[in-house]
Coordinates of C-alpha atoms in Angstrom, one line a residue:
Chain A
M1 CA 0.1 0.1 0.1
E2 CA 2.9 2.2 0.7
L3 CA 4.0 2.0 -3.0
L4 CA 0.5 2.7 -4.2
F5 CA 0.1 5.7 -1.9
T6 CA 3.6 7.4 -2.7
S7 CA 3.3 6.9 -6.5
C8 CA -0.2 8.4 -6.5
M9 CA 1.2 11.4 -4.7
G10 CA 4.2 11.4 -6.8
V11 CA 2.2 11.4 -10.1
M12 CA -0.3 14.2 -8.8
I13 CA 2.6 16.3 -7.7
A14 CA 4.3 15.9 -11.1
C15 CA 1.1 16.6 -13.0
G16 CA 0.4 19.7 -10.7
V17 CA 3.7 21.2 -11.2
Y18 CA 3.6 20.7 -14.9
L19 CA 0.1 22.2 -15.1
M20 CA 1.0 25.1 -13.0
L21 CA 4.1 25.9 -15.1
R22 CA 1.8 26.3 -18.2
A23 CA 1.4 29.9 -17.1
R24 CA -2.3 30.0 -18.0
T25 CA -4.8 30.5 -15.2
F26 CA -7.1 27.5 -15.9
P27 CA -4.4 25.0 -16.0
F28 CA -2.9 26.7 -13.1
V29 CA -6.1 26.2 -11.0
L30 CA -6.2 22.5 -12.1
G31 CA -2.5 22.1 -11.2
L32 CA -3.0 23.7 -7.8
T33 CA -5.9 21.6 -7.1
L34 CA -3.8 18.3 -7.9
L35 CA -0.8 19.6 -5.8
G36 CA -3.6 20.4 -3.1
Y37 CA -4.8 16.7 -3.2
A38 CA -1.3 15.4 -3.1
V39 CA -0.5 17.5 -0.1
N40 CA -3.5 16.5 1.9
M41 CA -2.6 12.9 1.2
F42 CA 0.9 13.5 2.3
L43 CA -0.4 15.2 5.6
F44 CA -2.8 12.1 6.1
V45 CA 0.0 9.5 6.0
S46 CA 2.3 11.8 8.4
G47 CA 0.3 9.6 11.1
R48 CA 1.5 6.5 9.3
L49 CA -0.6 4.2 7.1
K50 CA -2.6 1.7 9.3
T51 CA -5.9 -0.2 8.2
N52 CA -8.9 -1.2 10.2
L53 CA -7.9 0.7 13.5
P54 CA -9.9 3.4 15.3
A55 CA -8.9 7.0 15.7
V56 CA -9.8 6.9 19.2
I57 CA -8.3 4.9 22.1
S58 CA -10.6 2.2 23.0
P59 CA -10.3 -0.6 25.4
A60 CA -11.4 -3.1 22.8
Q61 CA -8.3 -2.5 20.9
L62 CA -4.8 -2.0 21.8
Q63 CA -3.4 -0.1 18.8
Y64 CA -5.1 2.9 17.4
T65 CA -4.4 5.4 14.5
D66 CA -3.0 9.0 15.1
P67 CA -6.0 11.3 15.0
L68 CA -4.4 14.6 14.6
P69 CA -3.3 14.2 11.0
Q70 CA -7.0 13.7 10.1
A71 CA -7.9 16.9 11.8
L72 CA -4.9 18.6 10.0
V73 CA -6.1 17.3 6.8
L74 CA -9.6 18.6 7.4
T75 CA -8.3 22.2 8.1
A76 CA -6.1 22.0 5.0
I77 CA -8.9 20.8 2.8
V78 CA -11.3 23.6 4.0
I79 CA -8.6 26.3 3.5
G80 CA -7.4 24.8 0.1
F81 CA -11.1 24.7 -1.0
A82 CA -11.5 28.4 -0.2
M83 CA -8.2 29.4 -1.9
V84 CA -9.2 27.5 -5.0
A85 CA -12.6 29.3 -5.0
F86 CA -10.8 32.6 -4.7
V87 CA -8.3 31.8 -7.4
V88 CA -11.0 30.9 -9.8
V89 CA -12.8 34.1 -9.4
L90 CA -9.6 36.1 -9.7
A91 CA -8.7 34.3 -12.7
L92 CA -12.2 35.2 -14.2
K93 CA -11.6 38.8 -13.3
A94 CA -8.1 38.8 -14.8
S95 CA -9.3 37.3 -18.0
G96 CA -11.8 40.0 -18.2
E97 CA -9.5 43.0 -17.5
L98 CA -6.4 41.8 -19.3
G99 CA -8.3 40.1 -22.2
T100 CA -6.2 37.0 -21.9
D101 CA -5.7 34.1 -19.7
H102 CA -1.7 34.2 -19.7
V103 CA -0.7 34.9 -16.1
D104 CA 1.8 37.8 -17.4
G105 CA -1.1 39.1 -19.6
H106 CA 0.6 38.2 -22.9
K107 CA -1.8 38.5 -25.6
E108 CA 0.0 36.5 -28.3
N109 CA -0.3 32.7 -28.3
N110 CA 3.2 31.8 -27.3
S111 CA 2.6 29.0 -24.8
Chain B
M1 CA -4.3 33.5 32.8
N2 CA -4.0 36.8 31.2
H3 CA -6.9 37.2 28.6
L4 CA -5.5 40.5 27.4
I5 CA -3.2 38.2 25.3
V6 CA -5.9 37.0 23.0
A7 CA -7.5 40.4 22.6
P8 CA -5.5 41.5 19.6
L9 CA -6.9 38.6 17.9
V10 CA -10.5 38.6 19.0
L11 CA -11.1 42.1 18.7
P12 CA -10.3 42.6 15.0
L13 CA -12.0 39.2 14.3
L14 CA -15.3 40.4 15.9
M15 CA -15.1 43.9 14.5
G16 CA -14.5 42.4 11.1
A17 CA -17.5 40.3 11.3
I18 CA -19.8 43.1 12.5
I19 CA -18.5 45.3 9.6
V20 CA -19.3 42.5 7.0
L21 CA -22.8 42.2 8.5
A22 CA -23.1 46.1 8.0
V23 CA -21.8 45.9 4.5
N24 CA -24.7 47.9 3.1
R25 CA -24.6 50.7 5.7
S26 CA -22.8 53.9 5.3
I27 CA -18.9 53.9 5.0
S28 CA -18.7 56.3 8.0
L29 CA -20.1 53.4 10.2
H30 CA -17.5 51.1 8.7
R31 CA -14.8 53.7 9.5
T32 CA -15.8 54.4 12.8
L33 CA -15.8 50.7 13.7
G34 CA -12.6 50.0 11.9
L35 CA -10.8 53.0 13.8
I36 CA -12.3 52.2 17.1
S37 CA -11.0 48.5 16.9
S38 CA -7.5 49.5 15.5
A39 CA -7.1 52.2 18.2
L40 CA -8.2 49.7 20.9
V41 CA -5.8 47.1 19.5
T42 CA -3.0 49.5 19.5
L43 CA -3.6 50.3 23.2
I44 CA -3.8 46.7 24.2
T45 CA -0.7 45.6 22.3
G46 CA 1.1 48.7 23.8
L47 CA 0.0 47.4 27.4
L48 CA 1.0 43.9 26.4
L49 CA 4.6 45.2 25.3
Y50 CA 4.8 47.1 28.6
Q51 CA 4.0 43.7 30.4
A52 CA 6.4 41.6 28.3
I53 CA 9.3 44.2 28.8
N54 CA 9.0 44.0 32.6
G55 CA 7.8 40.5 33.3
P56 CA 8.3 36.7 32.1
I57 CA 7.1 35.0 28.9
Q58 CA 3.2 34.5 29.3
M59 CA 1.1 32.0 27.6
Y60 CA -2.6 32.1 26.5
V61 CA -4.0 28.5 26.4
L62 CA -7.1 28.3 24.2
G63 CA -9.8 26.2 25.5
N64 CA -7.5 25.2 28.4
W65 CA -6.0 22.3 26.6
S66 CA -2.8 22.2 28.3
P67 CA 0.2 22.1 26.0
P68 CA 1.4 20.4 24.0
F69 CA -2.0 19.3 23.2
G70 CA -4.1 22.3 22.6
I71 CA -3.1 25.6 20.8
I72 CA -1.3 28.3 22.6
M73 CA -0.5 31.8 22.1
V74 CA 2.9 33.0 23.5
L75 CA 3.7 36.5 24.5
D76 CA 7.3 37.2 24.7
R77 CA 9.3 40.2 24.1
L78 CA 9.7 39.6 20.4
S79 CA 6.2 38.8 19.6
A80 CA 4.9 41.8 21.9
M81 CA 7.1 44.1 19.9
M82 CA 5.9 42.8 16.6
I83 CA 2.2 43.0 17.6
F84 CA 2.7 46.6 18.8
I85 CA 4.4 47.6 15.6
T86 CA 1.6 46.1 13.4
S87 CA -1.2 47.5 15.3
L88 CA 0.4 51.2 15.5
L89 CA 1.2 50.8 11.8
A90 CA -2.3 49.5 11.0
F91 CA -3.9 52.4 12.9
L92 CA -1.9 55.2 10.9
C93 CA -2.6 53.4 7.7
L94 CA -6.2 53.2 8.4
L95 CA -6.4 57.0 9.3
Y96 CA -4.9 57.5 5.9
A97 CA -7.2 55.0 4.2
V98 CA -10.3 56.9 5.5
K99 CA -9.3 60.0 3.4
G100 CA -10.8 58.1 0.4
T101 CA -8.9 55.0 -0.5
D102 CA -11.6 52.8 1.3
E103 CA -14.2 54.1 -1.0
Q104 CA -12.7 52.6 -4.1
G105 CA -14.5 49.2 -3.3
K106 CA -16.6 47.5 -0.8
N107 CA -15.2 45.7 2.3
F108 CA -12.1 47.4 2.6
H109 CA -12.6 47.9 6.4
A110 CA -13.5 44.2 7.0
L111 CA -10.6 43.0 5.0
F112 CA -8.4 45.3 7.0
Q113 CA -9.5 44.0 10.5
F114 CA -9.0 40.3 9.2
Q115 CA -5.6 41.3 7.9
L116 CA -4.7 42.6 11.4
L117 CA -6.1 39.5 12.9
G118 CA -3.8 37.3 10.6
I119 CA -0.8 39.2 11.2
N120 CA -1.1 39.5 14.9
G121 CA -2.0 35.7 15.1
A122 CA 1.1 34.7 13.2
F123 CA 3.2 36.7 15.7
L124 CA 1.4 35.2 18.9
T125 CA 1.1 31.6 18.0
G126 CA 3.2 28.9 19.5
D127 CA 1.9 26.2 17.3
I128 CA 3.3 25.5 13.9
F129 CA 0.2 24.4 12.2
N130 CA -1.7 27.3 13.8
L131 CA 1.1 29.4 12.2
F132 CA -0.2 28.0 8.8
V133 CA -3.6 28.8 9.5
F134 CA -2.9 32.5 10.5
F135 CA -0.7 32.6 7.4
E136 CA -3.7 31.8 5.4
V137 CA -5.9 34.1 7.1
M138 CA -3.4 36.9 6.7
L139 CA -2.8 35.9 3.2
L140 CA -6.4 35.6 2.0
S141 CA -7.2 39.2 3.5
S142 CA -4.1 40.5 1.9
Y143 CA -5.3 39.1 -1.5
G144 CA -8.4 41.3 -1.1
L145 CA -6.6 44.2 -0.1
V146 CA -3.9 44.1 -2.9
L147 CA -6.6 44.0 -5.5
H148 CA -8.7 46.8 -3.6
G149 CA -9.5 49.4 -6.2
G150 CA -9.1 47.3 -9.3
G151 CA -7.3 48.2 -12.5
A152 CA -5.4 45.9 -14.9
R153 CA -2.1 46.4 -13.4
R154 CA -3.1 45.7 -9.9
T155 CA -4.9 42.6 -11.2
K156 CA -1.7 41.3 -12.9
A157 CA 0.6 41.9 -10.0
G158 CA -2.1 40.5 -7.6
M159 CA -2.5 37.3 -9.5
H160 CA 1.1 36.6 -9.2
Y161 CA 1.0 37.4 -5.6
V162 CA -1.8 35.0 -5.1
M163 CA -0.6 32.2 -7.0
L164 CA 3.0 32.2 -5.7
N165 CA 1.4 32.2 -2.2
L166 CA -0.9 29.4 -3.0
V167 CA 2.0 27.2 -3.9
G168 CA 3.9 28.4 -1.0
S169 CA 1.1 27.3 1.3
S170 CA 1.1 23.8 -0.3
V171 CA 4.9 23.6 0.5
F172 CA 4.4 24.6 4.0
L173 CA 2.1 21.7 4.5
I174 CA 4.5 19.4 3.2
G175 CA 7.2 20.8 5.5
V176 CA 4.8 20.4 8.4
G177 CA 3.8 17.0 7.4
I178 CA 7.5 15.7 7.4
L179 CA 8.2 17.3 10.8
Y180 CA 5.0 15.9 12.4
G181 CA 5.5 12.6 10.8
L182 CA 9.1 12.2 12.3
I183 CA 8.8 14.1 15.7
G184 CA 5.1 13.8 16.4
S185 CA 4.2 17.2 17.6
L186 CA 3.4 20.6 16.3
N187 CA 3.7 22.7 19.5
M188 CA 6.9 24.7 18.7
A189 CA 8.3 24.3 22.2
D190 CA 7.6 20.7 22.3
M191 CA 8.9 20.3 18.9
A192 CA 12.2 21.8 20.2
V193 CA 12.4 19.1 23.1
R194 CA 11.6 16.2 20.7
L195 CA 13.7 17.2 18.0
A196 CA 16.7 17.3 20.5
H197 CA 15.9 13.5 21.2
A198 CA 15.4 12.6 17.4
P199 CA 17.4 9.6 16.3
A200 CA 20.3 10.3 13.8
D201 CA 18.7 8.0 11.1
N202 CA 16.0 10.7 10.6
A203 CA 18.7 13.6 10.2
A204 CA 18.3 14.1 6.4
L205 CA 14.7 14.2 6.5
L206 CA 14.4 16.5 9.4
Q207 CA 17.0 18.7 8.0
A208 CA 14.9 18.7 4.8
G209 CA 11.7 19.5 6.6
G210 CA 13.4 22.5 8.2
L211 CA 14.7 24.0 5.0
I212 CA 11.5 23.4 3.2
L213 CA 9.9 25.5 5.9
F214 CA 12.6 28.0 5.4
G215 CA 11.7 28.2 1.6
V216 CA 8.1 29.1 2.6
F217 CA 9.3 31.6 5.0
A218 CA 11.7 33.1 2.4
L219 CA 8.8 33.5 0.0
K220 CA 7.0 35.5 2.8
A221 CA 10.0 37.6 3.7
A222 CA 10.8 38.1 -0.1
L223 CA 14.4 36.5 -0.1
L224 CA 16.3 36.5 -3.5
P225 CA 14.8 33.9 -5.8
L226 CA 11.3 34.4 -4.3
Y227 CA 10.9 38.1 -4.2
F228 CA 9.8 38.8 -7.8
W229 CA 6.2 39.1 -6.8
L230 CA 6.9 42.0 -4.4
P231 CA 7.8 44.9 -6.5
N232 CA 4.8 45.0 -8.5
A233 CA 2.2 43.8 -6.0
Y234 CA 3.5 46.6 -3.5
G235 CA 4.2 49.2 -6.0
F236 CA 0.8 49.1 -7.8
T237 CA -1.4 48.6 -4.8
S238 CA -3.1 51.6 -2.8
A239 CA -0.9 53.4 -0.6
P240 CA -2.3 52.5 2.7
V241 CA -2.3 48.8 1.8
A242 CA 1.2 49.0 0.6
A243 CA 2.3 50.8 3.9
L244 CA 0.8 48.1 6.2
F245 CA 2.3 45.4 4.0
A246 CA 5.6 47.0 5.2
V247 CA 5.1 44.8 8.0
M248 CA 4.2 41.5 6.2
T249 CA 7.5 40.9 5.0
K250 CA 8.7 41.1 8.7
V251 CA 6.2 38.3 9.4
G252 CA 8.7 36.1 7.3
V253 CA 11.8 37.8 9.1
Y254 CA 10.0 37.0 12.6
V255 CA 9.0 33.5 11.9
I256 CA 12.6 32.7 10.4
L257 CA 14.2 34.2 13.8
R258 CA 11.8 32.2 15.9
V259 CA 11.6 28.8 14.2
Y260 CA 15.4 28.6 13.6
T261 CA 16.4 29.7 17.0
L262 CA 13.7 27.8 18.9
I263 CA 13.3 24.5 17.2
F264 CA 16.3 24.3 14.8
G265 CA 18.6 26.3 17.1
E266 CA 21.6 25.1 19.0
H267 CA 19.6 22.4 20.8
G268 CA 18.3 21.0 17.6
G269 CA 20.0 17.8 17.9
V270 CA 20.6 16.3 14.5
A271 CA 19.1 19.2 12.8
A272 CA 20.8 21.9 14.8
N273 CA 21.6 25.3 13.2
V274 CA 20.4 23.8 9.8
L275 CA 19.7 27.2 8.3
E276 CA 23.3 28.7 9.4
P277 CA 25.0 28.1 6.2
W278 CA 22.1 29.5 4.1
L279 CA 20.9 32.5 5.6
I280 CA 23.8 35.0 5.2
P281 CA 24.5 34.2 1.6
V282 CA 20.9 34.2 0.6
A283 CA 20.3 37.5 2.4
L284 CA 23.2 39.2 1.1
L285 CA 22.4 38.2 -2.5
T286 CA 18.7 39.6 -1.8
L287 CA 20.3 42.9 -0.5
I288 CA 22.3 43.3 -3.9
A289 CA 19.2 42.4 -5.9
G290 CA 17.1 44.7 -4.0
S291 CA 19.6 47.5 -4.3
I292 CA 19.7 47.1 -8.0
G293 CA 16.2 47.3 -8.1
V294 CA 16.1 50.4 -6.0
V295 CA 18.2 52.3 -8.7
A296 CA 16.8 50.7 -11.7
S297 CA 13.0 51.6 -10.8
R298 CA 11.3 54.0 -13.2
D299 CA 8.6 54.5 -10.6
L300 CA 8.8 55.9 -7.1
R301 CA 6.4 53.5 -5.5
Q302 CA 8.5 50.6 -7.0
T303 CA 11.8 52.2 -5.9
I304 CA 10.2 52.1 -2.2
A305 CA 9.0 48.4 -2.9
Y306 CA 12.6 47.5 -3.7
M307 CA 13.7 49.1 -0.6
V308 CA 11.5 46.8 1.3
V309 CA 13.4 43.9 -0.3
A310 CA 16.7 45.4 0.5
S311 CA 15.8 46.0 4.1
V312 CA 14.8 42.4 4.5
G313 CA 18.1 41.4 3.1
T314 CA 19.9 43.6 5.5
L315 CA 18.0 42.3 8.5
L316 CA 18.3 38.8 7.7
A317 CA 22.1 39.1 6.9
V318 CA 22.4 40.7 10.3
I319 CA 20.2 38.1 12.0
G320 CA 22.0 35.3 10.0
T321 CA 25.1 35.7 12.3
F322 CA 22.8 34.5 15.1
S323 CA 24.9 36.5 17.8
V324 CA 23.3 38.3 20.7
D325 CA 24.6 41.7 19.7
A326 CA 23.5 41.3 16.1
V327 CA 20.1 40.1 17.0
A328 CA 19.7 43.1 19.4
A329 CA 20.7 45.5 16.4
A330 CA 18.3 43.8 14.1
I331 CA 15.6 44.3 16.7
V332 CA 16.4 48.2 16.8
Y333 CA 16.4 48.4 13.0
L334 CA 13.2 46.5 12.4
P335 CA 10.7 49.1 13.9
H336 CA 12.6 51.9 12.1
T337 CA 12.7 50.2 8.7
T338 CA 9.0 49.1 8.9
F339 CA 7.5 52.7 10.0
M340 CA 9.9 54.6 7.6
T341 CA 8.9 52.5 4.4
A342 CA 5.4 52.9 5.3
A343 CA 5.7 56.6 5.7
M344 CA 7.5 56.8 2.3
F345 CA 4.7 54.9 0.7
L346 CA 2.2 57.3 1.9
V347 CA 4.4 60.5 1.0
A348 CA 4.9 58.8 -2.6
D349 CA 1.0 58.4 -2.9
M350 CA 0.5 62.2 -1.9
I351 CA 3.3 63.1 -4.6
R352 CA 1.4 60.9 -7.1
Q353 CA -1.9 62.6 -6.7
Q354 CA -0.6 65.9 -7.4
R355 CA 1.3 64.9 -10.5
L356 CA -1.7 64.3 -12.8
G357 CA 0.3 63.7 -16.0
V358 CA 2.7 60.9 -14.9
G359 CA 1.7 59.9 -11.3
A360 CA 4.6 58.5 -9.3
A361 CA 6.7 57.7 -12.4
L362 CA 10.1 59.1 -12.5
I363 CA 9.5 61.5 -15.5
P364 CA 9.5 65.2 -15.3
D365 CA 6.2 66.6 -14.8
R366 CA 4.8 70.0 -13.9
P367 CA 5.5 70.9 -10.1
V368 CA 3.5 69.3 -7.3
G369 CA 0.8 71.7 -5.8
Q370 CA 2.3 71.8 -2.3
E371 CA 5.9 71.7 -3.0
R372 CA 7.1 72.9 0.5
L373 CA 4.9 70.3 2.4
L374 CA 5.5 67.4 0.3
G375 CA 9.1 68.3 -0.5
L376 CA 9.8 68.4 3.4
L377 CA 8.0 65.3 4.0
F378 CA 10.0 63.5 1.3
L379 CA 13.3 64.8 2.6
G380 CA 12.4 63.7 6.0
A381 CA 11.7 60.1 4.8
A382 CA 14.5 59.9 2.5
V383 CA 16.9 61.0 5.3
A384 CA 15.5 58.3 7.5
I385 CA 15.5 55.6 5.1
G386 CA 18.9 56.3 3.7
G387 CA 20.3 56.1 6.9
L388 CA 21.7 59.6 7.4
P389 CA 22.1 61.4 10.7
P390 CA 20.3 62.7 12.8
L391 CA 17.4 60.2 12.1
S392 CA 16.9 56.6 13.3
G393 CA 18.2 54.8 10.1
F394 CA 21.7 56.1 11.0
T395 CA 21.8 54.8 14.7
A396 CA 20.2 51.5 13.7
K397 CA 22.7 50.8 11.1
V398 CA 25.6 51.7 13.0
M399 CA 24.5 49.4 15.7
M400 CA 24.0 46.6 13.2
L401 CA 27.4 47.0 11.6
M402 CA 29.0 47.1 15.1
G403 CA 26.9 44.0 16.1
V404 CA 28.3 41.7 13.3
Q405 CA 31.7 42.9 13.4
S406 CA 33.1 39.8 15.0
H407 CA 31.5 37.4 12.5
A408 CA 33.6 35.9 9.7
A409 CA 31.1 37.3 7.1
A410 CA 31.5 40.7 8.6
P411 CA 33.4 42.4 5.5
W412 CA 30.9 41.2 3.2
I413 CA 27.9 42.5 5.5
W414 CA 29.6 45.7 6.0
S415 CA 30.5 46.4 2.4
L416 CA 27.1 45.4 1.0
V417 CA 25.0 47.2 3.6
L418 CA 27.0 50.4 3.1
I419 CA 26.8 50.1 -0.6
S420 CA 23.1 49.4 -0.7
G421 CA 22.6 52.4 1.6
L422 CA 24.5 54.5 -1.0
M423 CA 22.4 53.2 -3.7
G424 CA 19.3 53.9 -1.8
L425 CA 20.6 57.6 -1.3
I426 CA 21.5 58.1 -5.0
A427 CA 18.0 56.7 -5.9
L428 CA 16.1 58.9 -3.5
G429 CA 18.2 61.9 -4.4
R430 CA 17.5 61.4 -8.1
A431 CA 13.9 60.8 -7.4
G432 CA 13.5 63.8 -5.3
S433 CA 15.4 66.2 -7.7
L434 CA 13.3 65.0 -10.7
I435 CA 10.0 65.4 -8.8
F436 CA 10.7 68.6 -7.2
W437 CA 13.3 70.5 -9.3
K438 CA 13.3 69.1 -12.8
T439 CA 9.8 70.4 -13.4
I440 CA 8.4 71.4 -16.8
P441 CA 6.9 74.6 -17.6
L442 CA 3.4 75.3 -18.6
D443 CA 3.8 74.9 -22.2
D444 CA 7.2 74.9 -24.4
T445 CA 6.3 77.9 -26.5
G446 CA 4.3 81.0 -26.3
V447 CA 2.7 82.8 -23.3
G448 CA 3.1 80.3 -20.8
A449 CA 6.7 79.6 -21.3
Y450 CA 8.9 79.6 -18.2
T451 CA 6.0 80.0 -15.8
K452 CA 5.9 76.8 -13.7
A453 CA 2.4 76.0 -12.2
P454 CA 1.0 72.8 -10.7
H455 CA -1.9 71.2 -12.7
A456 CA -5.3 72.4 -12.3
D457 CA -8.0 70.4 -10.3
I458 CA -5.1 68.6 -8.1
P459 CA -6.3 67.7 -4.6
R460 CA -4.8 69.7 -2.0
F461 CA -3.9 67.9 1.4
D462 CA -5.0 69.4 4.7
A463 CA -3.5 68.6 8.1
G464 CA -5.6 65.6 8.5
Y465 CA -4.5 63.9 5.2
V466 CA -0.9 64.7 5.9
F467 CA -1.2 63.5 9.6
P468 CA -0.6 59.9 9.1
A469 CA 2.7 60.3 7.2
L470 CA 3.8 62.9 9.5
A471 CA 3.2 60.7 12.6
L472 CA 5.0 57.8 11.0
L473 CA 8.1 60.0 10.1
A474 CA 7.9 61.4 13.9
I475 CA 8.6 57.9 15.1
S476 CA 12.0 58.2 13.7
P477 CA 13.3 61.0 16.1
V478 CA 11.6 59.3 18.8
L479 CA 13.6 56.2 18.1
V480 CA 16.6 58.2 18.3
L481 CA 15.9 60.1 21.4
F482 CA 15.1 56.7 23.1
G483 CA 17.9 55.1 21.6
G484 CA 19.4 54.0 25.0
P485 CA 16.1 52.3 26.3
L486 CA 15.4 50.9 22.7
S487 CA 18.9 49.2 22.6
D488 CA 18.5 48.0 25.9
F489 CA 15.2 46.6 24.9
G490 CA 17.0 45.0 21.8
Y491 CA 19.3 43.3 24.2
A492 CA 16.5 42.1 26.2
V493 CA 14.7 40.6 23.2
A494 CA 17.9 39.0 22.0
A495 CA 18.6 37.5 25.4
Q496 CA 15.2 35.7 25.3
I497 CA 15.7 34.6 21.7
S498 CA 19.3 33.2 22.2
Q499 CA 18.1 31.4 25.1
P500 CA 15.1 29.3 24.0
I501 CA 15.0 27.3 27.2
H502 CA 13.1 30.2 28.7
Y503 CA 10.6 29.9 26.2
I504 CA 10.3 26.2 26.5
E505 CA 10.2 26.6 30.4
A506 CA 7.2 29.0 30.1
V507 CA 5.3 26.7 27.8
L508 CA 6.1 23.3 29.1
G509 CA 7.5 23.6 32.4
S510 CA 11.1 22.9 33.8
D511 CA 10.8 19.1 33.2
A512 CA 10.9 19.7 29.5
V513 CA 13.9 21.9 30.0
A514 CA 15.6 19.2 31.9
A515 CA 14.7 16.8 29.0
L516 CA 16.0 19.0 26.5
L517 CA 19.4 19.8 28.4
S518 CA 19.8 16.0 28.9
A519 CA 19.4 15.3 25.2
G520 CA 22.3 17.9 24.5
G521 CA 24.6 16.3 27.1
H522 CA 25.6 13.3 24.9

């Protein structure tokens, strides 16, 4: 499972970075979302990967999984969601004002 | 528990929420509420600063979840100074903003209060994940404030600022995730204790985590490869926002000073002093790049924005020596540079409004309307920023140069700080002579030739309009007059910073300190 998890994160980060370097607003938003997913997964596994274990200490089971990363991921997801919403609105405003979706405002098609 | 510590966070939060609810009411109500909140926060932070100077490190435990489990706010001398600088600056910027900037768009005052919440929170928090949350609060309001007023240039600069910082936030989470995965705590004092005991197998990952965080802090502080967003974002946004943002880069400086003395400091075990080889070279390169930008800018506001970059380079080069003398000097320089850059942003904005043809661009235009007033304000700000006697820039720079002289990098720091000061003076001298002396006549031929008059229909500034800039400038002679107490305070701050065990003892008790020292023993 570790291999699956890490390769998932790696692929998402690679795709995210590639999309962000396209220097167009819409690919940037997609890339940021992918990067955000990868980062959330990374935070999640910072409490180690465990299966079928409760996130609270219970007398029935000796082992438990670390509940804190789950709380951190929740916070990170909420903040990331708000940021993506903001950057989408900003990208719309920018394409209206600058007349292009290039992040530097270039009009010619030189991507 | 001293409930006053959490007031600089709760008050702007509540007031911001109230202003949002009253969004359709008159702007004068927003102004009143915003000014009341900022004035109260300034008073409270002043009181907290007084307590911190004379008392021990205090802690506010949110929800009474005892550390290291809950989130804590920690008030030591450094954080008390930073929140006081922020609040005073915010109050004066708000006094300037109510003269018309706030009418260019809705929600200015709410965003301003949330901005104050975010910056104060970043300074007070004692938990690294909470630091991330306050960074996001600070950034989200700053995104709104940078774009306030609109315009294509502002949107473009704002977009770069937003996108870079969003990527920075993701990277911050990766750094925090690595550190949490390895040492299992997010409370900064607890992280310091646990890091001291971390096994050597994890050394590479721990150091990587520490340096990934430095990358994020360097983006906030605008260090060399990561400062390109700043000149446009600060140069093209509205003046009170740019003036307030003079303290935002100092958030990065503060966090670097905090994290790399407390967690990755000398007690940091396998990751001790991880930043030391990096900070001085990076800061000096930033200083060079900032100084070149200062001379090369073709717009007064961008010149000042590059001065922010240069001042961060200066501060971090001096802090990078991590000696008590140097940190004390940096603490003296920090309020000076924050307030003077802010004053200069306001003065540049007043100059811009009276040069209808070209604004703040460094191109000859007809003379400004109030030459004596604006000329004197510009002169005062330039003398202070340039580091000439008798104002505070001179004393602070002398103290910094004396503070680093025993360090191996001292020749580099001395020469680059002095050269950058000269470059700043050249740039400001050229800008001043171009704006005030190299004015063009009414028209080139005919009746009006050789008569020089300002543009018609320019705004004329009354005492209330000038007051914020004047008050910011007046801080400079105060910093000189109280230079003795100020440098004593600088040493008191540096004493707390260089002895992180006091911070750890205040947060976790003396057992944790014993645990930390036992790890350092072998």
